[in-house]
């Protein structure tokens, strides 16, 4: 996307007759740099926090504790709830996916649930309600609307909680229906449309190499060919890496397949927590600091100096959300370090990995935003803008539709939302105020809408998750689409009707 976005922008400029070089340096790059300037601390701290939680064994311990409490009989619910808890606690989405896959795989094996449902189950926990609907979630999709509407991450908490219940309920209902249907048709854990070992093995085509490459890039561990070589050696080495506790403790469990090995290797913990409750502390810190700063500390402080020219003449409402999340993630990182202060030297590499892990995601999304800015600058965009605002709907409907469309085109919830709000944000805000539409409702429904059509088949998040789980689109995309597209879209429609009837709350 970093390369594709400017190329596509150049093509659009060429077809529209606009100057390419001037548009690249004066439109594309400022928009790209603006996005990085606004959100880089969140990406950096989030990636670093995720790596620290993985290396210290905290993430795996949390997954084991929650999954163990719910039990194998609720394997799918345990996977969703555990994934959601870690995501809401500020851990990067793909770190959660890497940690959860081997655990989910073992839960599904013991419960004899078809493997094809693993990607959708994990996706329900990380790509839906915990990313956009839950009030206070520190994910970037819940921060972006506040920059345009002057709202906090806790905007419209009532709507957010209802949206959470709807998405979670619809998604889990579908997964349970599919589990029963597949088992009734004779499909079990060990009988998907692939060999039991899962996918192509090392040395048999490019499937394994492609999977490993994407796993590395998602964690920011790519680069030279050294990484690939290391992973390949690990997959074929007689030495067995430390697996998750569920896999180790289950009687009769066989060796993990290559996808499982790769994911487990990626999420391998260096330390072992001495207490199963201590790993929850950093997640609690994220919630407490975010909540406290947003609703108690920031409102009680004097922010008059923000109106000065050197601070851009901003106001607290447009920055409180992102500042609270930055402080929350920073406090969580310090908490993890403080709990392992005697072994700080062993954690140094985690900060390097965090920096690497933040680069590709933010530059990819920022490149999409630059592309969107170029498209918005060409003459033909006027037709699109007039069509969007000529639909006759209110501001809420217009925001939801425009965000959904751009998220679908880009395959990115954060990129699509930023493009839409950069193009229409000011007009949408003005329209909402004129129509008496709650800006908090605008925030919440826009965020949820961004997390709907963003998971079409071409989405990078979908491709990566399927590779992590060793599945193909043909095997698992139908179920993934039902929980990440259909459930959020139905929820947005229901919430639109609710807001129209009773307003925001």
Short mmCIF file of C-alpha atoms in Angstrom, two decimals:
data_model
loop_
_atom_site.label_atom_id
_atom_site.label_comp_id
_atom_site.label_asym_id
_atom_site.label_seq_id
_atom_site.Cartn_x
_atom_site.Cartn_y
_atom_site.Cartn_z
CA UNK A 1 0.00 0.00 0.00
CA UNK A 2 2.89 2.38 0.66
CA UNK A 3 3.87 2.06 -3.00
CA UNK A 4 0.44 1.36 -4.49
CA UNK A 5 -1.22 4.46 -3.04
CA UNK A 6 1.05 7.08 -4.71
CA UNK A 7 0.96 5.12 -7.98
CA UNK A 8 -2.83 5.08 -7.95
CA UNK A 9 -2.84 8.77 -7.04
CA UNK A 10 -0.54 9.50 -9.99
CA UNK A 11 -2.87 7.59 -12.31
CA UNK A 12 -5.86 9.58 -11.06
CA UNK A 13 -3.96 12.84 -11.56
CA UNK A 14 -2.92 11.79 -15.05
CA UNK A 15 -6.49 10.98 -16.06
CA UNK A 16 -7.81 14.23 -14.56
CA UNK A 17 -5.15 16.40 -16.16
CA UNK A 18 -3.87 17.72 -12.81
CA UNK A 19 -0.12 18.34 -12.28
CA UNK A 20 1.46 15.20 -10.86
CA UNK A 21 4.62 16.52 -9.17
CA UNK A 22 2.93 19.51 -7.55
CA UNK A 23 0.07 17.33 -6.31
CA UNK A 24 2.51 14.77 -4.93
CA UNK A 25 4.61 17.25 -2.92
CA UNK A 26 1.86 19.72 -1.97
CA UNK A 27 -1.16 17.45 -1.49
CA UNK A 28 -0.18 13.80 -1.06
CA UNK A 29 2.83 14.22 1.21
CA UNK A 30 1.32 16.86 3.57
CA UNK A 31 -1.74 14.64 4.08
CA UNK A 32 0.44 11.59 4.69
CA UNK A 33 2.72 13.49 7.06
CA UNK A 34 -0.28 14.97 8.87
CA UNK A 35 -1.66 11.52 9.65
CA UNK A 36 1.70 10.28 10.91
CA UNK A 37 2.14 13.42 12.99
CA UNK A 38 -1.25 12.97 14.61
CA UNK A 39 -1.25 9.25 15.35
CA UNK A 40 2.34 7.99 15.43
CA UNK A 41 2.54 7.99 19.27
CA UNK A 42 -0.51 5.72 19.43
CA UNK A 43 0.91 3.28 16.87
CA UNK A 44 4.36 3.32 18.52
CA UNK A 45 3.13 2.83 22.08
CA UNK A 46 0.53 0.27 21.02
CA UNK A 47 3.10 -1.83 19.15
CA UNK A 48 5.63 -1.58 21.97
CA UNK A 49 3.01 -2.50 24.57
CA UNK A 50 1.96 -5.49 22.48
CA UNK A 51 5.52 -6.77 22.13
CA UNK A 52 6.19 -6.32 25.86
CA UNK A 53 2.99 -8.17 26.77
CA UNK A 54 4.07 -11.01 24.47
CA UNK A 55 7.71 -11.28 25.57
CA UNK A 56 6.83 -11.17 29.27
CA UNK A 57 4.28 -13.94 28.79
CA UNK A 58 1.49 -11.67 30.04
CA UNK A 59 -0.64 -11.93 26.89
CA UNK A 60 -0.46 -15.71 26.83
CA UNK A 61 -1.18 -15.91 30.56
CA UNK A 62 -4.29 -13.74 30.16
CA UNK A 63 -5.50 -15.91 27.31
CA UNK A 64 -4.95 -19.10 29.34
CA UNK A 65 -6.66 -17.70 32.43
CA UNK A 66 -9.79 -16.44 30.68
CA UNK A 67 -10.08 -19.44 28.38
CA UNK A 68 -9.59 -21.80 31.31
CA UNK A 69 -12.27 -20.03 33.34
CA UNK A 70 -14.86 -20.30 30.57
CA UNK A 71 -13.84 -23.84 29.64
CA UNK A 72 -13.71 -25.96 26.51
CA UNK A 73 -17.50 -26.21 26.26
CA UNK A 74 -17.57 -22.51 25.54
CA UNK A 75 -14.54 -22.63 23.24
CA UNK A 76 -15.83 -20.03 20.77
CA UNK A 77 -17.10 -17.66 23.46
CA UNK A 78 -13.81 -18.06 25.36
CA UNK A 79 -11.83 -17.16 22.22
CA UNK A 80 -13.97 -14.10 21.48
CA UNK A 81 -14.00 -12.78 25.05
CA UNK A 82 -10.27 -13.31 25.57
CA UNK A 83 -9.43 -11.60 22.27
CA UNK A 84 -11.74 -8.71 23.08
CA UNK A 85 -10.31 -8.26 26.57
CA UNK A 86 -6.75 -7.96 25.29
CA UNK A 87 -7.76 -5.65 22.43
CA UNK A 88 -9.73 -3.39 24.79
CA UNK A 89 -6.66 -3.36 27.00
CA UNK A 90 -4.66 -1.71 24.23
CA UNK A 91 -2.76 -4.67 22.81
CA UNK A 92 -2.25 -4.49 19.05
CA UNK A 93 -4.85 -6.42 17.05
CA UNK A 94 -2.37 -8.71 15.33
CA UNK A 95 -0.40 -9.42 18.48
CA UNK A 96 -3.69 -10.66 19.91
CA UNK A 97 -4.27 -12.76 16.79
CA UNK A 98 -0.82 -14.37 17.05
CA UNK A 99 -1.31 -15.12 20.74
CA UNK A 100 -4.86 -16.40 20.36
CA UNK A 101 -4.43 -18.70 17.36
CA UNK A 102 -2.56 -21.57 19.08
CA UNK A 103 -4.86 -21.29 22.11
CA UNK A 104 -8.00 -21.21 20.00
CA UNK A 105 -6.73 -24.10 17.93
CA UNK A 106 -6.30 -26.26 21.03
CA UNK A 107 -9.70 -25.26 22.43
CA UNK A 108 -11.31 -26.10 19.10
CA UNK A 109 -9.44 -29.42 18.95
CA UNK A 110 -10.62 -30.53 22.38
CA UNK A 111 -14.19 -29.37 21.67
CA UNK A 112 -14.03 -30.91 18.15
CA UNK A 113 -15.10 -27.68 16.42
CA UNK A 114 -14.19 -27.38 12.70
CA UNK A 115 -10.96 -25.42 12.21
CA UNK A 116 -12.48 -23.27 9.48
CA UNK A 117 -14.32 -21.29 12.19
CA UNK A 118 -11.15 -20.19 14.01
CA UNK A 119 -10.47 -17.05 11.88
CA UNK A 120 -14.04 -15.79 12.23
CA UNK A 121 -14.03 -16.43 15.98
CA UNK A 122 -10.81 -14.48 16.51
CA UNK A 123 -12.00 -11.74 14.13
CA UNK A 124 -15.21 -11.27 16.13
CA UNK A 125 -13.08 -10.52 19.16
CA UNK A 126 -10.56 -8.15 17.56
CA UNK A 127 -12.06 -6.59 14.40
CA UNK A 128 -15.55 -5.60 15.56
CA UNK A 129 -17.09 -4.32 18.81
CA UNK A 130 -13.88 -4.03 20.81
CA UNK A 131 -12.32 -1.96 18.01
CA UNK A 132 -15.14 0.50 17.38
CA UNK A 133 -18.19 0.10 19.63
CA UNK A 134 -17.01 -0.35 23.21
CA UNK A 135 -16.79 3.07 24.90
CA UNK A 136 -13.21 3.97 25.76
CA UNK A 137 -11.48 1.42 23.55
CA UNK A 138 -7.96 2.73 22.86
CA UNK A 139 -7.87 1.42 19.28
CA UNK A 140 -7.17 4.04 16.61
CA UNK A 141 -10.62 3.57 15.03
CA UNK A 142 -12.18 5.02 18.19
CA UNK A 143 -9.75 7.92 18.37
CA UNK A 144 -10.03 9.32 14.83
CA UNK A 145 -13.66 10.57 15.01
CA UNK A 146 -12.86 12.64 18.09
CA UNK A 147 -10.31 14.64 16.11
CA UNK A 148 -13.09 15.84 13.79
CA UNK A 149 -16.15 15.96 16.06
CA UNK A 150 -14.51 17.14 19.29
CA UNK A 151 -15.64 14.03 21.17
CA UNK A 152 -13.89 11.62 23.52
CA UNK A 153 -13.31 7.89 23.23
CA UNK A 154 -16.25 7.44 25.60
CA UNK A 155 -18.68 9.18 23.22
CA UNK A 156 -22.28 7.91 23.32
CA UNK A 157 -21.59 5.14 25.86
CA UNK A 158 -25.16 3.84 25.77
CA UNK A 159 -25.13 3.42 21.99
CA UNK A 160 -21.69 1.85 22.20
CA UNK A 161 -22.78 -0.74 24.76
CA UNK A 162 -25.90 -1.62 22.79
CA UNK A 163 -23.81 -1.91 19.63
CA UNK A 164 -21.38 -4.17 21.48
CA UNK A 165 -24.17 -6.48 22.64
CA UNK A 166 -25.68 -6.63 19.15
CA UNK A 167 -22.43 -7.38 17.33
CA UNK A 168 -21.30 -9.90 19.94
CA UNK A 169 -24.70 -11.59 20.04
CA UNK A 170 -25.20 -11.74 16.28
CA UNK A 171 -21.65 -12.93 15.66
CA UNK A 172 -21.69 -15.64 18.32
CA UNK A 173 -25.14 -16.79 17.21
CA UNK A 174 -23.87 -17.24 13.66
CA UNK A 175 -20.77 -19.08 14.79
CA UNK A 176 -22.82 -21.44 16.94
CA UNK A 177 -25.22 -22.05 14.05
CA UNK A 178 -22.32 -22.84 11.74
CA UNK A 179 -20.72 -25.14 14.29
CA UNK A 180 -23.89 -27.22 14.54
CA UNK A 181 -24.41 -27.19 10.77
CA UNK A 182 -20.85 -28.27 9.95
CA UNK A 183 -20.80 -31.01 12.56
CA UNK A 184 -24.19 -32.27 11.35
CA UNK A 185 -22.72 -32.50 7.83
CA UNK A 186 -19.86 -34.64 9.13
CA UNK A 187 -17.09 -32.04 9.43
CA UNK A 188 -14.97 -32.06 12.57
CA UNK A 189 -11.79 -30.40 13.80
CA UNK A 190 -9.52 -32.79 11.90
CA UNK A 191 -11.49 -32.82 8.66
CA UNK A 192 -11.30 -29.44 6.91
CA UNK A 193 -10.59 -29.26 3.20
CA UNK A 194 -6.87 -29.57 3.73
CA UNK A 195 -4.42 -32.10 5.19
CA UNK A 196 -4.53 -32.46 8.96
CA UNK A 197 -1.10 -30.84 9.17
CA UNK A 198 -2.59 -27.66 7.75
CA UNK A 199 -1.78 -25.97 4.48
CA UNK A 200 1.40 -26.36 2.46
CA UNK A 201 4.42 -27.54 4.36
CA UNK A 202 7.88 -26.02 4.23
CA UNK A 203 9.56 -26.80 0.99
CA UNK A 204 6.30 -27.56 -0.83
CA UNK A 205 5.51 -24.44 -2.78
CA UNK A 206 5.32 -20.85 -1.75
CA UNK A 207 2.34 -20.97 0.62
CA UNK A 208 4.45 -21.43 3.72
CA UNK A 209 6.96 -18.78 2.72
CA UNK A 210 4.19 -16.30 1.95
CA UNK A 211 2.54 -16.98 5.30
CA UNK A 212 5.77 -16.51 7.20
CA UNK A 213 6.56 -13.32 5.31
CA UNK A 214 3.22 -11.76 6.15
CA UNK A 215 3.48 -12.87 9.78
CA UNK A 216 6.84 -11.17 10.03
CA UNK A 217 5.67 -7.99 8.35
CA UNK A 218 2.60 -7.78 10.57
CA UNK A 219 4.84 -7.83 13.64
CA UNK A 220 7.43 -5.58 12.04
CA UNK A 221 10.01 -8.36 12.02
CA UNK A 222 10.56 -8.44 8.31
CA UNK A 223 13.40 -6.89 6.41
CA UNK A 224 16.26 -8.90 5.07
CA UNK A 225 16.01 -12.53 4.21
CA UNK A 226 17.43 -13.42 7.59
CA UNK A 227 14.00 -13.47 9.19
CA UNK A 228 12.62 -15.90 6.65
CA UNK A 229 15.54 -18.20 7.02
CA UNK A 230 15.19 -18.25 10.78
CA UNK A 231 11.52 -19.08 10.62
CA UNK A 232 12.02 -21.80 8.05
CA UNK A 233 14.68 -23.38 10.23
CA UNK A 234 12.39 -23.18 13.22
CA UNK A 235 9.62 -24.94 11.36
CA UNK A 236 11.79 -27.87 10.36
CA UNK A 237 14.03 -28.00 13.40
CA UNK A 238 13.80 -31.06 15.63
CA UNK A 239 13.76 -28.75 18.62
CA UNK A 240 10.24 -28.01 19.77
CA UNK A 241 9.53 -24.42 20.83
CA UNK A 242 7.63 -23.80 24.02
CA UNK A 243 3.96 -23.98 23.18
CA UNK A 244 0.98 -22.53 24.91
CA UNK A 245 -0.08 -24.08 28.20
CA UNK A 246 -3.32 -25.38 26.73
CA UNK A 247 -1.48 -27.30 24.06
CA UNK A 248 1.13 -28.60 26.49
CA UNK A 249 -1.25 -29.57 29.25
CA UNK A 250 -3.81 -31.34 27.10
CA UNK A 251 -3.36 -35.12 27.15
CA UNK A 252 -2.56 -36.65 23.82
CA UNK A 253 -2.11 -33.40 21.92
CA UNK A 254 0.11 -33.84 18.90
CA UNK A 255 2.69 -31.44 17.51
CA UNK A 256 1.36 -28.19 16.13
CA UNK A 257 1.12 -27.76 12.39
CA UNK A 258 3.38 -25.30 10.65
CA UNK A 259 0.94 -22.40 10.96
CA UNK A 260 0.59 -23.10 14.63
CA UNK A 261 4.33 -23.33 15.04
CA UNK A 262 4.86 -20.06 13.21
CA UNK A 263 2.25 -18.25 15.25
CA UNK A 264 3.54 -19.71 18.49
CA UNK A 265 7.11 -18.85 17.61
CA UNK A 266 6.02 -15.30 16.89
CA UNK A 267 4.21 -15.04 20.23
CA UNK A 268 6.74 -17.04 22.27
CA UNK A 269 7.21 -15.62 25.74
CA UNK A 270 10.68 -15.09 27.17
CA UNK A 271 9.44 -14.82 30.77
CA UNK A 272 6.91 -16.84 32.73
CA UNK A 273 4.52 -14.87 34.98
CA UNK A 274 4.63 -16.05 38.59
CA UNK A 275 1.03 -15.05 39.26
CA UNK A 276 -1.87 -15.47 36.83
CA UNK A 277 -3.56 -12.23 37.96
CA UNK A 278 -0.56 -9.88 37.65
CA UNK A 279 -0.70 -9.91 33.78
CA UNK A 280 -4.11 -8.22 33.98
CA UNK A 281 -2.61 -5.18 35.74
CA UNK A 282 -1.31 -3.39 32.60
CA UNK A 283 -4.75 -3.76 30.96
CA UNK A 284 -6.37 -2.31 34.06
CA UNK A 285 -3.90 0.58 33.95
CA UNK A 286 -4.93 1.37 30.36
CA UNK A 287 -8.59 1.51 31.35
CA UNK A 288 -8.07 3.52 34.57
CA UNK A 289 -5.73 6.13 33.05
CA UNK A 290 -7.84 6.53 29.89
CA UNK A 291 -11.06 6.84 31.87
CA UNK A 292 -9.55 9.12 34.52
CA UNK A 293 -7.90 11.50 32.07
CA UNK A 294 -10.94 11.73 29.80
CA UNK A 295 -13.64 12.26 32.41
CA UNK A 296 -11.88 13.57 35.53
CA UNK A 297 -8.35 14.94 35.18
CA UNK A 298 -8.45 16.79 31.85
CA UNK A 299 -11.78 18.58 32.48
CA UNK A 300 -10.45 19.83 35.83
CA UNK A 301 -7.32 21.41 34.31
CA UNK A 302 -6.87 24.86 32.81
CA UNK A 303 -6.23 24.55 29.08
CA UNK A 304 -6.54 28.22 28.14
CA UNK A 305 -3.04 28.30 26.68
CA UNK A 306 -4.12 25.98 23.86
CA UNK A 307 -5.67 28.96 22.10
CA UNK A 308 -2.22 30.47 21.60
CA UNK A 309 -0.91 30.46 18.03
CA UNK A 310 2.14 28.33 18.87
CA UNK A 311 -0.22 25.49 19.92
CA UNK A 312 -2.29 25.83 16.78
CA UNK A 313 -5.26 27.51 18.42
CA UNK A 314 -6.77 24.12 19.21
CA UNK A 315 -9.25 23.27 21.94
CA UNK A 316 -9.23 20.40 24.40
CA UNK A 317 -12.24 18.64 22.88
CA UNK A 318 -10.35 17.77 19.70
CA UNK A 319 -7.28 16.43 21.51
CA UNK A 320 -8.48 14.96 24.82
CA UNK A 321 -9.26 11.55 23.32
CA UNK A 322 -5.86 10.93 21.76
CA UNK A 323 -3.95 12.47 24.68
CA UNK A 324 -5.75 10.19 27.13
CA UNK A 325 -4.94 7.10 25.07
CA UNK A 326 -1.28 8.12 24.70
CA UNK A 327 -0.95 8.54 28.46
CA UNK A 328 -2.81 5.29 29.10
CA UNK A 329 -0.56 3.25 26.80
CA UNK A 330 2.55 4.96 28.15
CA UNK A 331 1.49 4.16 31.71
CA UNK A 332 0.85 0.54 30.70
CA UNK A 333 4.32 0.24 29.14
CA UNK A 334 5.87 1.66 32.32
CA UNK A 335 3.82 -0.81 34.38
CA UNK A 336 5.12 -3.79 32.42
CA UNK A 337 8.70 -2.51 32.73
CA UNK A 338 8.30 -1.83 36.46
CA UNK A 339 7.07 -5.37 37.02
CA UNK A 340 10.24 -6.69 35.33
CA UNK A 341 12.70 -4.00 36.40
CA UNK A 342 15.32 -6.53 37.51
CA UNK A 343 15.33 -7.96 33.96
CA UNK A 344 15.12 -4.67 32.08
CA UNK A 345 18.17 -5.54 30.01
CA UNK A 346 16.29 -8.45 28.50
CA UNK A 347 13.41 -6.16 27.53
CA UNK A 348 15.49 -3.70 25.51
CA UNK A 349 15.00 -5.57 22.25
CA UNK A 350 11.24 -5.34 22.79
CA UNK A 351 11.39 -1.59 22.34
CA UNK A 352 13.26 -2.03 19.06
CA UNK A 353 10.65 -4.53 17.91
CA UNK A 354 7.91 -2.10 18.96
CA UNK A 355 9.41 0.65 16.81
CA UNK A 356 9.67 -1.74 13.85
CA UNK A 357 6.15 -3.00 14.41
CA UNK A 358 4.68 0.50 14.33
CA UNK A 359 6.29 1.60 11.07
CA UNK A 360 4.55 -0.48 8.41
CA UNK A 361 0.99 -0.07 9.77
CA UNK A 362 1.16 3.71 10.16
CA UNK A 363 2.97 4.34 6.87
CA UNK A 364 0.53 2.08 5.01
CA UNK A 365 -2.50 3.86 6.44
CA UNK A 366 -0.93 7.30 6.01
CA UNK A 367 -0.22 6.48 2.37
CA UNK A 368 -3.91 5.66 1.90
CA UNK A 369 -4.79 9.00 3.48
CA UNK A 370 -2.44 10.78 1.08
CA UNK A 371 -4.17 9.01 -1.81
CA UNK A 372 -7.52 10.16 -0.48
CA UNK A 373 -6.32 13.75 -0.28
CA UNK A 374 -5.20 13.64 -3.91
CA UNK A 375 -8.56 12.25 -5.03
CA UNK A 376 -10.32 14.98 -3.07
CA UNK A 377 -8.22 17.62 -4.86
CA UNK A 378 -9.16 16.68 -8.43
CA UNK A 379 -12.05 18.39 -10.19
CA UNK A 380 -14.07 15.21 -10.55
CA UNK A 381 -14.33 14.85 -6.78
CA UNK A 382 -16.82 17.71 -6.71
CA UNK A 383 -19.33 15.37 -8.35
CA UNK A 384 -18.75 12.77 -5.62
CA UNK A 385 -19.08 15.35 -2.84
CA UNK A 386 -22.28 16.77 -4.31
CA UNK A 387 -23.67 13.23 -4.62
CA UNK A 388 -22.83 12.44 -0.99
CA UNK A 389 -24.45 15.57 0.36
CA UNK A 390 -27.29 15.40 -2.12
CA UNK A 391 -28.62 12.11 -0.77
CA UNK A 392 -31.17 13.98 1.27
CA UNK A 393 -30.29 12.15 4.47
CA UNK A 394 -29.25 13.69 7.74
CA UNK A 395 -25.66 14.17 8.86
CA UNK A 396 -25.58 10.84 10.67
CA UNK A 397 -26.62 8.83 7.61
CA UNK A 398 -24.25 10.78 5.37
CA UNK A 399 -21.31 10.15 7.70
CA UNK A 400 -22.09 6.44 8.01
CA UNK A 401 -22.48 5.92 4.26
CA UNK A 402 -19.40 7.92 3.21
CA UNK A 403 -17.22 6.20 5.80
CA UNK A 404 -18.50 2.73 4.88
CA UNK A 405 -17.82 3.28 1.19
CA UNK A 406 -14.27 4.56 1.66
CA UNK A 407 -13.49 1.79 4.17
CA UNK A 408 -14.72 -0.77 1.63
CA UNK A 409 -12.61 0.70 -1.17
CA UNK A 410 -9.42 0.91 0.88
CA UNK A 411 -9.95 -2.30 2.86
CA UNK A 412 -9.01 -0.33 5.96
CA UNK A 413 -11.27 0.99 8.71
CA UNK A 414 -8.86 3.65 9.95
CA UNK A 415 -7.71 4.66 6.46
CA UNK A 416 -11.22 4.77 5.05
CA UNK A 417 -12.55 6.76 7.98
CA UNK A 418 -9.72 9.28 7.83
CA UNK A 419 -10.16 9.78 4.09
CA UNK A 420 -13.91 10.31 4.48
CA UNK A 421 -13.60 12.69 7.43
CA UNK A 422 -10.73 14.63 5.88
CA UNK A 423 -12.95 15.21 2.85
CA UNK A 424 -16.30 15.74 4.58
CA UNK A 425 -15.59 16.15 8.29
CA UNK A 426 -16.08 19.89 8.61
CA UNK A 427 -19.23 19.83 6.51
CA UNK A 428 -20.60 16.86 8.44
CA UNK A 429 -19.95 18.60 11.75
CA UNK A 430 -21.65 21.78 10.58
CA UNK A 431 -24.57 19.80 9.16
CA UNK A 432 -24.95 17.85 12.42
CA UNK A 433 -25.01 21.02 14.51
CA UNK A 434 -27.55 22.65 12.16
CA UNK A 435 -29.77 19.55 12.28
CA UNK A 436 -29.44 19.07 16.01
CA UNK A 437 -27.72 15.70 15.60
CA UNK A 438 -25.56 14.63 18.52
CA UNK A 439 -21.84 14.72 17.70
CA UNK A 440 -21.34 11.87 20.16
CA UNK A 441 -23.74 9.74 18.12
CA UNK A 442 -21.83 10.81 15.00
CA UNK A 443 -18.62 9.60 16.61
CA UNK A 444 -19.95 6.23 17.70
CA UNK A 445 -21.87 5.30 14.55
CA UNK A 446 -19.12 6.52 12.23
CA UNK A 447 -16.60 4.35 14.08
CA UNK A 448 -18.83 1.27 13.97
CA UNK A 449 -19.58 1.86 10.28
CA UNK A 450 -15.83 2.01 9.55
CA UNK A 451 -15.50 -1.46 11.07
CA UNK A 452 -18.06 -3.02 8.72
CA UNK A 453 -17.20 -3.06 5.02
CA UNK A 454 -13.47 -2.77 5.76
CA UNK A 455 -13.14 -6.57 5.81
CA UNK A 456 -14.02 -7.32 2.20
CA UNK A 457 -11.87 -10.08 0.63
CA UNK A 458 -9.09 -7.70 -0.48
CA UNK A 459 -8.52 -6.36 3.06
CA UNK A 460 -4.97 -6.82 4.28
CA UNK A 461 -6.26 -7.61 7.77
CA UNK A 462 -8.35 -10.48 6.40
CA UNK A 463 -5.48 -11.89 4.34
CA UNK A 464 -3.12 -11.74 7.31
CA UNK A 465 -5.55 -13.36 9.74
CA UNK A 466 -6.30 -16.20 7.34
CA UNK A 467 -2.57 -16.80 6.89
CA UNK A 468 -2.02 -16.78 10.65
CA UNK A 469 -4.71 -19.45 10.99
CA UNK A 470 -3.54 -21.43 7.95
CA UNK A 471 -6.88 -21.11 6.15
CA UNK A 472 -7.99 -19.85 2.72
CA UNK A 473 -10.74 -17.47 1.67
CA UNK A 474 -12.71 -20.42 0.29
CA UNK A 475 -12.59 -22.20 3.64
CA UNK A 476 -13.19 -19.40 6.12
CA UNK A 477 -14.14 -16.09 4.51
CA UNK A 478 -17.90 -16.73 4.48
CA UNK A 479 -18.01 -16.97 8.27
CA UNK A 480 -15.53 -14.15 8.75
CA UNK A 481 -17.68 -11.88 6.56
CA UNK A 482 -20.82 -12.74 8.52
CA UNK A 483 -19.34 -11.67 11.85
CA UNK A 484 -17.24 -8.71 10.66
CA UNK A 485 -19.46 -7.26 7.91
CA UNK A 486 -23.06 -8.41 8.28
CA UNK A 487 -23.23 -8.11 12.09
CA UNK A 488 -21.75 -4.55 12.21
CA UNK A 489 -23.90 -3.37 9.26
CA UNK A 490 -27.08 -4.66 10.90
CA UNK A 491 -25.97 -3.02 14.14
CA UNK A 492 -25.37 0.35 12.47
CA UNK A 493 -28.82 0.24 10.84
CA UNK A 494 -30.43 -0.63 14.18
CA UNK A 495 -28.57 2.17 15.98
CA UNK A 496 -29.50 4.68 13.28
CA UNK A 497 -33.14 3.83 13.87
CA UNK A 498 -32.64 4.06 17.65
CA UNK A 499 -30.96 7.47 17.48
CA UNK A 500 -33.71 8.75 15.17
CA UNK A 501 -36.31 7.61 17.69
CA UNK A 502 -34.81 8.55 21.06
CA UNK A 503 -31.59 10.46 20.35
CA UNK A 504 -28.09 9.80 21.65
CA UNK A 505 -27.26 8.50 25.09
#
